PDB file of C-alpha atoms in Angstrom:
ATOM      1  CA  MET O   1      85.382  26.295 302.841  1.00  0.00           C
ATOM      2  CA  ILE O   2      83.240  24.377 300.415  1.00  0.00           C
ATOM      3  CA  THR O   3      83.960  23.803 296.795  1.00  0.00           C
ATOM      4  CA  ALA O   4      80.563  23.689 294.464  1.00  0.00           C
ATOM      5  CA  ILE O   5      80.661  22.406 290.891  1.00  0.00           C
ATOM      6  CA  VAL O   6      77.737  23.343 288.825  1.00  0.00           C
ATOM      7  CA  GLN O   7      77.249  21.721 285.483  1.00  0.00           C
ATOM      8  CA  PHE O   8      74.474  21.983 283.051  1.00  0.00           C
ATOM      9  CA  SER O   9      74.536  20.802 279.116  1.00  0.00           C
ATOM     10  CA  LEU O  10      74.575  23.816 276.551  1.00  0.00           C
ATOM     11  CA  PRO O  11      72.988  23.579 273.177  1.00  0.00           C
ATOM     12  CA  SER O  12      75.503  22.524 270.353  1.00  0.00           C
ATOM     13  CA  SER O  13      75.298  25.661 269.029  1.00  0.00           C
ATOM     14  CA  VAL O  14      77.128  27.244 271.783  1.00  0.00           C
ATOM     15  CA  THR O  15      80.606  27.737 270.821  1.00  0.00           C
ATOM     16  CA  ARG O  16      83.358  28.228 273.048  1.00  0.00           C
ATOM     17  CA  ASP O  17      83.207  31.992 271.984  1.00  0.00           C
ATOM     18  CA  LYS O  18      79.196  32.168 272.675  1.00  0.00           C
ATOM     19  CA  ALA O  19      79.761  30.477 276.314  1.00  0.00           C
ATOM     20  CA  ALA O  20      82.418  33.189 277.072  1.00  0.00           C
ATOM     21  CA  GLU O  21      80.229  35.961 275.870  1.00  0.00           C
ATOM     22  CA  LEU O  22      77.178  34.561 278.144  1.00  0.00           C
ATOM     23  CA  PHE O  23      79.551  33.849 280.972  1.00  0.00           C
ATOM     24  CA  LYS O  24      80.497  37.784 281.079  1.00  0.00           C
ATOM     25  CA  GLY O  25      77.177  38.592 280.889  1.00  0.00           C
ATOM     26  CA  SER O  26      76.344  36.861 284.436  1.00  0.00           C
ATOM     27  CA  ALA O  27      79.916  37.610 285.755  1.00  0.00           C
ATOM     28  CA  PRO O  28      78.985  40.997 287.558  1.00  0.00           C
ATOM     29  CA  LYS O  29      75.933  39.245 289.463  1.00  0.00           C
ATOM     30  CA  TYR O  30      78.841  37.482 291.355  1.00  0.00           C
ATOM     31  CA  ARG O  31      80.703  40.108 292.563  1.00  0.00           C
ATOM     32  CA  ASN O  32      80.541  40.711 296.318  1.00  0.00           C
ATOM     33  CA  LEU O  33      78.362  38.050 297.004  1.00  0.00           C
ATOM     34  CA  PRO O  34      78.197  37.073 300.922  1.00  0.00           C
ATOM     35  CA  GLY O  35      80.375  34.062 301.597  1.00  0.00           C
ATOM     36  CA  LEU O  36      81.647  33.648 297.598  1.00  0.00           C
ATOM     37  CA  LEU O  37      85.350  33.727 297.673  1.00  0.00           C
ATOM     38  CA  ARG O  38      86.116  32.522 294.073  1.00  0.00           C
ATOM     39  CA  LYS O  39      84.325  31.396 291.061  1.00  0.00           C
ATOM     40  CA  TYR O  40      85.302  29.914 287.855  1.00  0.00           C
ATOM     41  CA  TYR O  41      83.101  29.519 284.749  1.00  0.00           C
ATOM     42  CA  VAL O  42      84.111  26.417 282.739  1.00  0.00           C
ATOM     43  CA  TYR O  43      83.206  25.203 279.434  1.00  0.00           C
ATOM     44  CA  SER O  44      83.946  21.595 277.732  1.00  0.00           C
ATOM     45  CA  ALA O  45      83.347  21.414 273.944  1.00  0.00           C
ATOM     46  CA  GLU O  46      83.684  17.656 273.973  1.00  0.00           C
ATOM     47  CA  GLN O  47      81.052  17.406 276.653  1.00  0.00           C
ATOM     48  CA  GLY O  48      79.105  20.238 275.483  1.00  0.00           C
ATOM     49  CA  THR O  49      78.800  21.597 278.988  1.00  0.00           C
ATOM     50  CA  GLY O  50      79.239  24.417 280.887  1.00  0.00           C
ATOM     51  CA  GLY O  51      79.161  25.711 284.396  1.00  0.00           C
ATOM     52  CA  GLY O  52      80.984  27.126 287.279  1.00  0.00           C
ATOM     53  CA  VAL O  53      83.216  25.983 290.097  1.00  0.00           C
ATOM     54  CA  TYR O  54      82.944  27.979 293.510  1.00  0.00           C
ATOM     55  CA  LEU O  55      84.618  28.340 296.320  1.00  0.00           C
ATOM     56  CA  TRP O  56      82.748  29.436 299.148  1.00  0.00           C
ATOM     57  CA  LYS O  57      83.349  29.977 302.989  1.00  0.00           C
ATOM     58  CA  SER O  58      80.275  27.674 303.857  1.00  0.00           C
ATOM     59  CA  ARG O  59      77.581  25.307 302.406  1.00  0.00           C
ATOM     60  CA  GLU O  60      75.035  27.445 303.846  1.00  0.00           C
ATOM     61  CA  ASP O  61      76.355  30.650 301.600  1.00  0.00           C
ATOM     62  CA  ALA O  62      76.229  28.662 298.864  1.00  0.00           C
ATOM     63  CA  GLU O  63      72.862  27.054 299.493  1.00  0.00           C
ATOM     64  CA  ARG O  64      71.549  31.001 299.952  1.00  0.00           C
ATOM     65  CA  ILE O  65      72.485  31.512 296.484  1.00  0.00           C
ATOM     66  CA  TYR O  66      71.347  28.063 294.692  1.00  0.00           C
ATOM     67  CA  THR O  67      67.780  28.744 295.184  1.00  0.00           C
ATOM     68  CA  PRO O  68      64.675  27.857 292.851  1.00  0.00           C
ATOM     69  CA  GLU O  69      64.948  31.456 291.069  1.00  0.00           C
ATOM     70  CA  TRP O  70      68.734  30.645 290.639  1.00  0.00           C
ATOM     71  CA  LYS O  71      67.898  27.428 288.929  1.00  0.00           C
ATOM     72  CA  GLN O  72      65.281  28.941 286.528  1.00  0.00           C
ATOM     73  CA  MET O  73      67.887  31.632 285.531  1.00  0.00           C
ATOM     74  CA  ILE O  74      70.389  28.892 284.705  1.00  0.00           C
ATOM     75  CA  ARG O  75      67.504  27.214 282.780  1.00  0.00           C
ATOM     76  CA  GLU O  76      66.179  30.043 280.865  1.00  0.00           C
ATOM     77  CA  ARG O  77      69.964  31.322 280.086  1.00  0.00           C
ATOM     78  CA  TYR O  78      71.625  27.805 279.103  1.00  0.00           C
ATOM     79  CA  GLY O  79      68.501  25.762 278.599  1.00  0.00           C
ATOM     80  CA  ALA O  80      69.286  23.218 280.702  1.00  0.00           C
ATOM     81  CA  GLU O  81      68.938  21.975 284.735  1.00  0.00           C
ATOM     82  CA  PRO O  82      72.182  22.799 286.623  1.00  0.00           C
ATOM     83  CA  VAL O  83      73.675  19.680 288.544  1.00  0.00           C
ATOM     84  CA  ILE O  84      75.172  21.093 291.824  1.00  0.00           C
ATOM     85  CA  THR O  85      77.928  18.678 293.570  1.00  0.00           C
ATOM     86  CA  TYR O  86      79.318  19.776 297.004  1.00  0.00           C
ATOM     87  CA  PHE O  87      83.198  18.851 298.227  1.00  0.00           C
ATOM     88  CA  ASP O  88      84.478  20.135 301.376  1.00  0.00           C
ATOM     89  CA  THR O  89      87.669  22.126 300.849  1.00  0.00           C
ATOM     90  CA  PRO O  90      89.733  21.782 303.591  1.00  0.00           C
ATOM     91  CA  VAL O  91      92.754  23.434 302.211  1.00  0.00           C
ATOM     92  CA  VAL O  92      93.406  25.766 299.268  1.00  0.00           C
ATOM     93  CA  VAL O  93      96.906  26.340 297.434  1.00  0.00           C
ATOM     94  CA  ASP O  94      96.886  29.801 295.800  1.00  0.00           C
ATOM     95  CA  ASN O  95     100.045  30.408 293.958  1.00  0.00           C
ATOM     96  CA  LEU O  96      98.568  33.801 292.570  1.00  0.00           C
ATOM     97  CA  THR O  97      98.943  35.123 296.311  1.00  0.00           C
ATOM     98  CA  ALA O  98     101.375  32.390 297.379  1.00  0.00           C
ATOM     99  CA  GLU O  99      99.005  31.351 300.184  1.00  0.00           C
ATOM    100  CA  ILE O 100      97.623  28.304 301.727  1.00  0.00           C
ATOM    101  CA  SER O 101      94.921  28.686 303.555  1.00  0.00           C
ATOM    102  CA  SER O 102      92.674  26.361 305.632  1.00  0.00           C
ATOM    103  CA  ASP O 103      89.306  26.034 307.362  1.00  0.00           C
ATOM    104  CA  SER O 104      90.984  24.509 310.485  1.00  0.00           C
TER     105      SER O 104
END
């Protein structure tokens, strides 16, 4: 599994409520994406950033989504270039389902 953390600067006028509104507007686009296991939208008033934490089955699944067109959509929607950082995710603890999963 792969975790991708996407971050981008937000205009100073974007409050938590405005960010939540923007996030809810894009959330349906991520339903049933091949390879996407989970997505968390994140917002930091202190840093003036927003983004997402994505859990993917593979890096290839993630890279199929993070296309130049996707990056352009982020720039248009939020006004900033997204920065993507990838992490191998060998183990996940899910307390909601009481499961521990691994990719090995």
